[in-house]
Short mmCIF file of C-alpha atoms and ligand atoms in Angstrom, two decimals:
data_model
loop_
_atom_site.label_atom_id
_atom_site.label_comp_id
_atom_site.label_asym_id
_atom_site.label_seq_id
_atom_site.Cartn_x
_atom_site.Cartn_y
_atom_site.Cartn_z
CA MET A 263 3.93 9.33 -19.54
CA ASP A 264 1.92 12.55 -19.37
CA THR A 265 1.37 13.41 -15.69
CA ARG A 266 -0.74 15.96 -13.85
CA PHE A 267 -0.70 16.67 -10.11
CA LEU A 268 -3.95 18.15 -8.81
CA GLY A 269 -5.68 18.69 -5.50
CA THR A 270 -9.12 17.17 -5.09
CA ALA A 271 -10.91 20.52 -5.51
CA ALA A 272 -8.98 21.27 -8.72
CA LEU A 273 -10.35 18.23 -10.55
CA THR A 274 -12.48 19.71 -13.31
CA GLU A 275 -12.94 16.62 -15.47
CA VAL A 276 -12.98 12.88 -15.00
CA PRO A 277 -9.46 11.56 -15.54
CA SER A 278 -8.87 8.34 -17.41
CA VAL A 279 -6.32 7.04 -14.92
CA ALA A 280 -6.15 8.48 -11.40
CA VAL A 281 -3.62 7.72 -8.69
CA VAL A 282 -4.96 9.09 -5.42
CA ILE A 283 -2.22 9.77 -2.89
CA ASP A 284 -2.62 9.96 0.88
CA VAL A 285 0.62 9.13 2.64
CA MET A 286 -0.50 10.40 6.07
CA ARG A 287 -2.42 8.41 6.61
CA ALA A 288 -5.43 7.00 4.79
CA PHE A 289 -3.75 4.83 2.18
CA THR A 290 -0.88 3.75 4.40
CA VAL A 291 -3.63 2.58 6.75
CA ALA A 292 -5.52 0.90 3.90
CA ALA A 293 -2.41 -1.03 2.91
CA TRP A 294 -1.89 -2.10 6.51
CA ALA A 295 -5.52 -3.23 6.69
CA PHE A 296 -4.90 -5.53 3.73
CA GLY A 297 -1.64 -6.62 5.32
CA GLN A 298 -3.65 -7.59 8.38
CA GLY A 299 -5.98 -9.69 6.24
CA ALA A 300 -8.87 -7.40 5.29
CA GLU A 301 -10.73 -8.60 2.20
CA LYS A 302 -11.85 -5.19 0.99
CA ILE A 303 -12.27 -1.58 2.06
CA VAL A 304 -15.44 0.36 1.32
CA LEU A 305 -14.73 4.09 0.97
CA ALA A 306 -17.57 5.91 2.69
CA GLU A 307 -18.93 9.33 1.75
CA SER A 308 -19.61 10.34 5.35
CA LEU A 309 -19.33 9.18 8.94
CA ASP A 310 -23.06 8.49 8.97
CA GLU A 311 -22.78 6.34 5.86
CA ALA A 312 -19.88 4.43 7.40
CA LEU A 313 -21.95 3.62 10.48
CA ALA A 314 -25.02 2.74 8.38
CA LEU A 315 -22.97 0.36 6.23
CA LYS A 316 -21.53 -1.29 9.31
CA ALA A 317 -24.99 -1.66 10.82
CA ALA A 318 -26.34 -3.19 7.63
CA HIS A 319 -23.52 -5.71 7.29
CA PRO A 320 -22.73 -7.77 10.39
CA GLY A 321 -19.00 -8.40 10.58
CA TRP A 322 -17.97 -5.21 8.81
CA ALA A 323 -15.68 -2.87 10.76
CA ALA A 324 -15.73 0.92 10.63
CA LEU A 325 -12.64 3.16 10.64
CA LYS A 326 -12.42 6.96 10.90
CA ASP A 327 -9.69 9.53 11.26
CA GLY A 328 -9.28 11.77 14.28
CA PRO A 329 -10.22 10.51 17.75
CA ALA A 330 -12.05 7.27 18.48
CA ALA A 331 -15.84 7.60 18.37
CA PRO A 332 -18.84 5.46 19.31
CA GLY A 333 -19.65 2.85 16.68
CA PHE A 334 -16.21 2.97 15.08
CA ASP A 335 -13.86 0.06 15.61
CA MET A 336 -10.59 1.66 14.57
CA VAL A 337 -8.86 4.95 13.93
CA ASN A 338 -6.72 6.00 10.98
CA SER A 339 -3.38 4.91 12.43
CA PRO A 340 -1.07 2.30 10.91
CA GLY A 341 0.69 1.91 14.25
CA LEU A 342 -2.55 1.03 16.01
CA LEU A 343 -3.93 -1.04 13.12
CA ARG A 344 -0.94 -3.38 12.85
CA SER A 345 -1.93 -5.27 15.98
CA ILE A 346 -5.51 -5.93 14.82
CA ASP A 347 -6.44 -9.17 13.03
CA LEU A 348 -8.69 -8.26 10.11
CA GLY A 349 -8.69 -11.69 8.46
CA GLY A 350 -11.51 -11.82 5.89
CA ARG A 351 -13.13 -8.65 7.19
CA THR A 352 -14.60 -5.74 5.24
CA VAL A 353 -13.47 -2.35 6.55
CA VAL A 354 -15.48 0.82 5.94
CA GLN A 355 -13.09 3.79 5.89
CA LYS A 356 -13.92 7.51 6.11
CA THR A 357 -11.18 10.11 6.44
CA THR A 358 -10.82 13.83 5.87
CA ALA A 359 -8.64 13.79 2.76
CA GLY A 360 -7.82 10.36 1.33
CA THR A 361 -11.23 8.76 0.97
CA VAL A 362 -12.68 12.06 -0.27
CA GLY A 363 -10.05 12.22 -3.01
CA ALA A 364 -10.77 8.67 -4.16
CA LEU A 365 -14.51 9.27 -4.29
CA ALA A 366 -13.92 12.42 -6.36
CA VAL A 367 -12.52 10.30 -9.21
CA LYS A 368 -14.86 7.33 -8.88
CA ASP A 369 -15.86 7.62 -12.56
CA ALA A 370 -12.30 7.27 -13.84
CA SER A 371 -11.58 4.08 -15.79
CA LEU A 372 -8.76 3.16 -13.39
CA VAL A 373 -8.40 4.43 -9.81
CA LEU A 374 -5.36 3.51 -7.75
CA CYS A 375 -4.91 4.57 -4.13
CA ALA A 376 -1.34 4.83 -2.93
CA GLY A 377 1.33 5.95 -0.52
CA PHE A 378 5.01 5.14 -0.21
CA VAL A 379 4.20 1.70 1.22
CA VAL A 380 2.86 0.53 -2.16
CA ALA A 381 4.94 2.76 -4.45
CA GLU A 382 6.69 0.17 -6.60
CA ALA A 383 3.60 -2.00 -7.09
CA THR A 384 1.63 1.10 -8.08
CA ALA A 385 4.32 2.24 -10.53
CA ARG A 386 4.58 -1.27 -11.94
CA LEU A 387 0.85 -1.44 -12.51
CA LEU A 388 0.98 1.86 -14.41
CA ARG A 389 3.78 0.43 -16.54
CA THR A 390 2.06 -2.91 -17.05
CA ARG A 391 -1.13 -1.26 -18.22
CA GLU A 392 0.84 1.17 -20.41
CA CYS A 393 -0.92 4.18 -18.92
CA ASP A 394 0.24 7.16 -20.99
CA SER A 395 -1.76 9.84 -19.18
CA VAL A 396 -2.05 9.78 -15.40
CA THR A 397 -3.65 12.25 -12.99
CA PHE A 398 -2.18 12.16 -9.48
CA VAL A 399 -4.63 13.43 -6.88
CA VAL A 400 -2.70 15.14 -4.09
CA THR A 401 -5.29 14.81 -1.35
CA GLY A 402 -3.75 16.75 1.54
CA GLU A 403 -3.97 20.49 2.18
CA ASP A 404 -5.86 21.36 -1.00
CA GLY A 405 -3.23 19.75 -3.17
CA GLN A 406 -0.30 21.38 -1.35
CA ALA A 407 0.60 18.59 1.10
CA ASP A 408 4.24 17.91 0.39
CA GLU A 409 4.18 14.33 1.69
CA ASP A 410 1.53 13.53 -0.92
CA LEU A 411 3.11 15.55 -3.73
CA ALA A 412 6.53 14.00 -3.04
CA CYS A 413 5.05 10.50 -3.13
CA ALA A 414 3.14 11.27 -6.33
CA GLN A 415 6.29 12.57 -8.01
CA TYR A 416 8.24 9.54 -6.81
CA ILE A 417 5.68 7.08 -8.19
CA ALA A 418 5.52 9.01 -11.48
CA ARG A 419 9.28 8.84 -11.78
CA ARG A 420 9.41 5.20 -10.78
CA ALA A 421 6.78 4.36 -13.39
CA THR A 422 9.15 5.45 -16.13
CA GLU A 423 12.58 4.98 -14.59
CA THR A 424 13.75 1.89 -12.74
CA GLY A 425 16.07 2.51 -9.83
CA ALA A 426 14.76 5.98 -8.94
CA ASP A 427 16.10 6.90 -5.50
CA ALA A 428 13.44 7.51 -2.85
CA ALA A 429 15.67 9.45 -0.45
CA GLU A 430 14.89 13.03 -1.51
CA TYR A 431 11.15 12.33 -1.69
CA LEU A 432 11.13 10.70 1.75
CA HIS A 433 13.09 13.63 3.13
CA ARG A 434 10.40 16.02 1.93
CA ALA A 435 7.64 13.85 3.39
CA ALA A 436 9.44 13.60 6.72
CA ARG A 437 9.60 17.41 6.88
CA SER A 438 5.95 17.92 5.92
CA ARG A 439 3.34 19.67 8.00
CA ALA A 440 1.45 16.40 8.40
CA ALA A 441 4.52 14.64 9.81
CA ALA A 442 5.05 17.48 12.28
CA GLU A 443 1.41 17.44 13.36
CA LEU A 444 1.44 13.68 13.85
CA THR A 445 4.68 13.87 15.83
CA GLN A 446 3.66 16.83 17.97
CA GLY A 447 0.27 15.47 18.97
CA VAL A 448 -1.74 18.00 16.96
CA ARG A 449 -3.62 15.18 15.22
CA GLN A 450 -5.58 12.64 17.19
CA GLY A 451 -5.83 8.87 16.95
CA VAL A 452 -2.06 8.58 16.58
CA HIS A 453 0.56 5.95 17.45
CA PRO A 454 4.18 7.10 17.97
CA ASP A 455 5.31 4.94 15.03
CA ASP A 456 2.81 6.38 12.52
CA VAL A 457 5.16 8.72 10.66
CA ALA A 458 7.86 6.07 10.33
CA LEU A 459 5.31 3.55 9.09
CA CYS A 460 4.03 6.04 6.50
CA LEU A 461 7.58 6.47 5.19
CA GLU A 462 8.32 2.78 4.62
CA VAL A 463 8.91 2.41 0.88
CA ASP A 464 7.44 -0.74 -0.67
CA ARG A 465 6.39 -2.24 2.66
CA PHE A 466 3.68 -4.12 0.75
CA PRO A 467 3.91 -5.91 -2.63
CA PHE A 468 0.45 -5.04 -3.92
CA ALA A 469 -1.16 -2.02 -5.55
CA MET A 470 -4.65 -0.93 -4.46
CA ILE A 471 -7.45 -0.49 -7.00
CA ALA A 472 -10.73 1.24 -6.17
CA ALA A 473 -13.75 0.47 -8.32
CA PRO A 474 -17.54 0.73 -8.08
CA GLU A 475 -19.30 -2.36 -6.73
CA ASP A 476 -23.07 -2.27 -6.11
CA SER A 477 -23.05 1.55 -5.88
CA LEU A 478 -20.17 1.56 -3.39
CA MET A 479 -16.54 2.49 -4.08
CA VAL A 480 -14.52 -0.55 -3.04
CA LEU A 481 -10.76 -0.74 -2.60
CA ARG A 482 -8.99 -4.06 -3.09
CA PRO A 483 -5.34 -5.14 -3.20
CA CYS A 484 -4.00 -6.12 -6.60
CA ALA A 485 -0.92 -8.28 -7.00
CA VAL A 486 1.42 -6.90 -9.67
CA PRO A 487 4.09 -9.52 -10.41
CA ALA A 488 7.58 -8.23 -11.02
CA PRO A 489 8.96 -9.16 -14.46
CA SER A 490 11.35 -11.65 -12.83
CA ASP A 491 8.31 -13.41 -11.28
CA ASN A 492 7.00 -14.16 -14.77
CA PRO A 493 9.27 -16.34 -16.86
CA ALA A 494 7.20 -15.48 -19.96
CA ILE A 495 8.42 -11.86 -19.88
O1 LIG B 744 -5.80 10.78 9.73
C1 LIG B 744 -5.19 11.67 9.14
O2 LIG B 744 -3.98 11.77 9.20
C2 LIG B 744 -5.96 12.68 8.32
C3 LIG B 744 -6.96 13.42 9.16
S1 LIG B 744 -6.33 14.48 10.33
O3 LIG B 744 -5.58 15.52 9.59
O4 LIG B 744 -5.51 13.71 11.23
O5 LIG B 744 -7.49 15.06 11.03
O6 LIG B 744 -6.78 12.07 7.37
P1 LIG B 744 -6.29 11.59 5.94
O7 LIG B 744 -7.53 11.54 5.08
O8 LIG B 744 -5.72 10.23 6.15
O9 LIG B 744 -5.28 12.56 5.44
MG1 MG B 745 -3.33 12.92 4.45
#
């Protein structure tokens, strides 16, 4: 598999297959939203668009990063989200890095959004679809965020090598600037368990695919059966 690791601003052409990584916290949060029953997540271009979409669709819920704000129902925290029932709901998500990275590759033929919590399912989907060229979008810190780069490298390795050990990659993520800022209260809208929840490998069994729907970029969970789940393989 030919792999590239680029920050959002360094994307100069539309990739064929993009895996957009935001460990802390957008795509850990997205996975938790699906775990809590959300039907889909609409990735918003701006806070104003998020609020407008919510206003236009009764029952939709809006989520932003940073502190809570009027009109928004949730913040970008897996620790806070895990106690919210989102059964059947549509969530509109806008964050500083993760959603921006996904929207930057919206014209790619396949867009996956990922963190450690969906690593194996994401790698398995890349294997299943025989993706031979993959661009990993490292969304944090202009492509330098080590929690995102470590996760991208782990998924890339896992896509080609079964049994890859997560320990060294998790160690890097745990020592990242983002982890320190979340732990030390620099970032807002935080639960004390957020870093630990972002470092749970394979917490969820699905990958997450973003695709255009009616001019919106919509993220949905995608079951990726393990070979042992399919007796035909
Ligand atoms: O919520 C997050 O962790 C960050 C935003 S900030 O750095 O906390 O302000 O957003 P994300 O897009 O999930 O990296
Ligand atoms: Mg981030």
